[in-house]
Amino acid sequence: MTNPRGKINLITLGCSKNLVDSERLLNQFSLNGFEAIHDSSDASADIVIINTCGFIDAAKEESIDTILQYAAARKRGTLKKLLVMGCLSERYSRELAQEIPEVDKFYGKFDFRSIIADLNASFFEHKFYSRLQTTPSHFAYLKISEGCNRTCSFCAIPQFTGKYRSRQPESLIDEAHALADTGVKELLLIAQDLTYYGIDLCGKSRLADLLCRLADVDGIDRIRLHYTFPAGFPLDVLDVIN
């Protein structure tokens, strides 16, 4: 039976931080009664949303090629709606809109609520950090912050993610418990820079404290640290690891 709200295929390009964003959106779609699928070749989807990457040239090219592929389907009329979000869209939305008019709308990296509203759906604020997990059931990514305060000459990420914003530790612990309840055994901590966690909240890194609390979550057997910046690495993290 056809879903009355329609079927959404959300395609994720780029890094694991984008994947977490997609998982949150998939959950919002599901709560609104849509049939939500991820990275599917199923051609029966009414709506395709592409979560793009804009970091390096190869990633930009992949994003544009994917948009063009579905723009052709939109032009043929086999797709009812094509939406584009994420880093590339945040950085080049005006240029992309001029070059690829088949896309119904381009959104910024964090325009989750606008996407939901434009689909005539409700955004469940109390479920903002809840998500439909797309990774194998034994592990999940845990994004502990957004943005970056570093001004590395080789990196444009701060231009479209903004300043570093640490999530409150209580929120992260709650999410870890929720993930453990679903059978997750391994947490992969991600951010633009894990080592900066907490500095914007209290003036010093609180990564070690966060790791101690996450290690106490029943069911979590392993924690991996991704995206750690070497300059100013908080050495108390090594004590926790030991």
Coordinates of C-alpha atoms in Angstrom, one line a residue:
M1 CA 0.0 0.0 0.0
T2 CA 1.3 3.5 -0.9
N3 CA 2.2 5.6 2.1
P4 CA -0.2 8.6 2.1
R5 CA 2.6 11.0 3.3
G6 CA 4.9 9.7 0.6
K7 CA 8.3 8.1 0.5
I8 CA 11.5 10.1 1.2
N9 CA 15.0 8.9 0.1
L10 CA 17.7 10.7 2.0
I11 CA 21.1 10.4 0.4
T12 CA 24.1 11.2 2.6
L13 CA 27.4 12.3 1.1
G14 CA 30.6 13.2 3.0
C15 CA 31.6 12.6 6.6
S16 CA 30.0 10.9 9.6
K17 CA 28.9 14.2 11.0
N18 CA 26.6 14.5 7.9
L19 CA 25.4 11.0 8.6
V20 CA 24.3 11.9 12.1
D21 CA 22.3 14.9 10.7
S22 CA 20.7 12.5 8.2
E23 CA 19.8 10.1 10.9
R24 CA 18.1 12.8 12.9
L25 CA 16.1 13.9 9.9
L26 CA 15.1 10.4 9.1
N27 CA 13.6 10.1 12.5
Q28 CA 11.7 13.3 12.1
F29 CA 10.3 12.0 8.8
S30 CA 9.3 8.8 10.4
L31 CA 7.6 10.6 13.3
N32 CA 5.5 12.5 10.7
G33 CA 4.3 9.3 9.0
F34 CA 6.6 9.4 6.0
E35 CA 8.3 6.2 4.7
A36 CA 11.9 7.2 5.2
I37 CA 14.7 5.3 3.5
H38 CA 18.5 6.0 3.4
D39 CA 20.9 5.9 0.4
S40 CA 18.5 3.7 -1.5
S41 CA 18.4 3.0 -5.2
D42 CA 14.6 2.6 -4.9
A43 CA 13.2 4.7 -7.7
S44 CA 9.7 4.8 -6.1
A45 CA 10.6 7.6 -3.7
D46 CA 8.4 10.7 -4.2
I47 CA 11.0 13.0 -2.6
V48 CA 14.8 12.9 -2.7
I49 CA 16.9 14.9 -0.3
I50 CA 20.6 15.1 -0.8
N51 CA 22.8 15.9 2.1
T52 CA 25.9 17.2 0.4
C53 CA 29.6 17.6 1.3
G54 CA 31.6 20.7 0.3
F55 CA 35.0 20.1 1.8
I56 CA 37.4 19.0 -0.9
D57 CA 37.1 19.1 -4.7
A58 CA 36.4 15.4 -5.1
A59 CA 33.6 15.6 -2.5
K60 CA 32.1 18.7 -4.3
E61 CA 32.2 16.9 -7.6
E62 CA 30.5 13.8 -6.1
S63 CA 27.8 16.0 -4.6
I64 CA 27.2 17.9 -7.9
D65 CA 27.1 14.7 -9.9
T66 CA 24.5 13.2 -7.5
I67 CA 22.4 16.4 -7.7
L68 CA 22.5 16.3 -11.5
Q69 CA 21.5 12.6 -11.5
Y70 CA 18.3 13.3 -9.6
A71 CA 17.7 16.7 -11.3
A72 CA 17.3 14.7 -14.5
A73 CA 14.7 12.5 -12.8
R74 CA 12.9 15.7 -11.5
K75 CA 12.9 17.1 -15.1
R76 CA 11.4 13.9 -16.5
G77 CA 8.7 14.1 -13.9
T78 CA 9.5 10.8 -12.2
L79 CA 10.4 12.6 -9.0
K80 CA 7.9 14.9 -7.3
K81 CA 10.4 16.9 -5.2
L82 CA 14.2 17.3 -5.0
L83 CA 15.7 19.1 -2.1
V84 CA 19.4 19.7 -1.4
M85 CA 21.0 20.5 2.0
G86 CA 24.4 20.2 3.7
C87 CA 27.8 21.8 3.4
L88 CA 27.9 22.4 -0.4
S89 CA 24.4 23.8 -0.3
E90 CA 25.3 26.1 2.7
R91 CA 28.3 27.4 0.8
Y92 CA 27.1 27.7 -2.8
S93 CA 23.3 27.7 -2.6
R94 CA 22.9 30.8 -4.8
E95 CA 25.2 29.6 -7.5
L96 CA 23.7 26.1 -7.4
A97 CA 20.1 27.4 -7.7
Q98 CA 21.1 29.3 -10.8
E99 CA 22.8 26.4 -12.4
I100 CA 20.4 23.6 -11.4
P101 CA 16.9 25.0 -11.5
E102 CA 15.4 21.5 -11.3
V103 CA 16.1 21.4 -7.6
D104 CA 13.0 22.6 -5.7
K105 CA 15.0 24.2 -2.9
F106 CA 18.5 24.5 -1.5
Y107 CA 19.0 24.6 2.3
G108 CA 21.8 25.3 4.6
K109 CA 23.6 22.8 6.7
F110 CA 21.4 23.2 9.8
D111 CA 18.0 24.1 8.2
F112 CA 16.3 21.0 9.6
R113 CA 13.2 22.8 10.7
S114 CA 12.8 24.6 7.4
I115 CA 12.9 21.2 5.5
I116 CA 10.3 19.7 7.8
A117 CA 8.1 22.8 7.5
D118 CA 8.3 22.8 3.7
L119 CA 7.1 19.2 3.7
N120 CA 4.0 20.3 5.7
A121 CA 5.2 18.3 8.6
S122 CA 5.8 19.0 12.3
F123 CA 9.3 19.3 13.9
F124 CA 9.4 17.4 17.2
E125 CA 11.8 19.5 19.3
H126 CA 11.9 17.0 22.2
K127 CA 13.2 14.4 19.7
F128 CA 15.9 16.6 18.1
Y129 CA 18.7 14.3 19.1
S130 CA 16.8 11.0 18.4
R131 CA 17.6 9.3 15.2
L132 CA 17.1 6.3 13.0
Q133 CA 20.4 4.5 13.1
T134 CA 21.9 3.7 9.7
T135 CA 25.1 2.1 11.0
P136 CA 25.4 -1.6 12.0
S137 CA 23.5 -2.1 15.2
H138 CA 26.6 -2.6 17.4
F139 CA 28.0 0.9 16.9
A140 CA 26.9 4.5 16.5
Y141 CA 28.4 7.9 16.0
L142 CA 28.0 10.4 18.8
K143 CA 28.4 14.0 17.6
I144 CA 29.5 16.1 20.6
S145 CA 29.7 19.6 19.1
E146 CA 29.2 21.7 15.9
G147 CA 31.5 24.2 14.3
C148 CA 35.1 25.0 14.7
N149 CA 37.1 28.0 16.0
R150 CA 40.4 27.2 14.2
T151 CA 41.4 29.2 11.1
C152 CA 43.5 26.6 9.3
S153 CA 44.4 27.9 5.8
F154 CA 43.6 24.6 4.1
C155 CA 40.1 24.3 5.6
A156 CA 36.8 26.1 4.8
I157 CA 34.7 24.2 7.3
P158 CA 34.3 27.1 9.7
Q159 CA 32.8 29.2 6.9
F160 CA 29.7 27.0 6.8
T161 CA 29.6 25.5 10.3
G162 CA 30.2 28.6 12.3
K163 CA 31.9 28.8 15.7
Y164 CA 32.5 25.9 18.0
R165 CA 29.4 24.9 20.0
S166 CA 29.8 22.1 22.5
R167 CA 26.7 20.1 23.4
Q168 CA 25.8 20.0 27.0
P169 CA 27.2 16.8 28.7
E170 CA 23.9 15.8 30.1
S171 CA 22.4 15.7 26.6
L172 CA 25.2 13.5 25.4
I173 CA 24.9 11.1 28.3
D174 CA 21.2 10.8 27.7
E175 CA 21.8 10.0 24.1
A176 CA 24.4 7.5 25.0
H177 CA 21.9 5.7 27.3
A178 CA 19.3 5.7 24.5
L179 CA 21.8 4.2 22.1
A180 CA 22.9 1.6 24.6
D181 CA 19.2 0.6 25.1
T182 CA 19.0 -0.2 21.4
G183 CA 22.0 -2.5 21.6
V184 CA 24.9 -0.2 20.7
K185 CA 28.1 -1.4 22.3
E186 CA 30.6 1.1 20.7
L187 CA 30.4 4.8 20.5
L188 CA 32.4 6.7 17.9
L189 CA 32.9 10.3 19.2
I190 CA 32.9 12.9 16.4
A191 CA 33.2 16.6 16.0
Q192 CA 35.2 19.1 14.0
D193 CA 37.7 18.9 16.9
L194 CA 37.0 16.7 19.9
T195 CA 39.9 18.2 21.9
Y196 CA 38.2 21.6 22.0
Y197 CA 35.1 20.2 23.7
G198 CA 33.9 22.3 26.6
I199 CA 36.2 25.2 26.1
D200 CA 33.3 27.4 24.9
L201 CA 31.3 26.2 28.0
C202 CA 33.7 26.7 30.8
G203 CA 37.1 27.9 29.4
K204 CA 38.9 24.5 29.4
S205 CA 38.6 21.2 27.7
R206 CA 36.1 18.8 29.3
L207 CA 36.7 15.9 27.0
A208 CA 38.2 13.8 29.8
D209 CA 35.3 14.4 32.1
L210 CA 32.9 13.5 29.3
L211 CA 34.8 10.3 28.5
C212 CA 34.6 9.2 32.2
R213 CA 30.8 9.7 32.2
L214 CA 30.3 7.9 28.9
A215 CA 32.5 5.0 30.1
D216 CA 30.0 4.5 33.0
V217 CA 27.0 4.1 30.7
D218 CA 25.8 0.5 31.1
G219 CA 26.1 -1.4 27.8
I220 CA 28.8 0.7 26.3
D221 CA 32.0 -1.4 26.0
R222 CA 34.2 0.7 23.7
I223 CA 34.6 4.4 22.9
R224 CA 36.6 5.6 19.9
L225 CA 37.9 9.2 19.4
H226 CA 37.8 10.6 15.9
Y227 CA 38.9 14.1 14.8
T228 CA 41.3 15.0 17.6
F229 CA 43.5 18.0 16.9
P230 CA 47.1 17.7 18.1
A231 CA 47.7 21.3 19.2
G232 CA 46.6 21.7 22.8
F233 CA 45.7 18.1 23.2
P234 CA 44.2 17.7 26.7
L235 CA 46.7 15.3 28.4
D236 CA 44.2 14.2 31.0
V237 CA 42.4 12.3 28.3
L238 CA 45.4 10.0 28.3
D239 CA 44.9 9.3 32.0
V240 CA 41.3 8.4 31.3
I241 CA 42.4 6.0 28.5
N242 CA 45.0 4.4 30.7

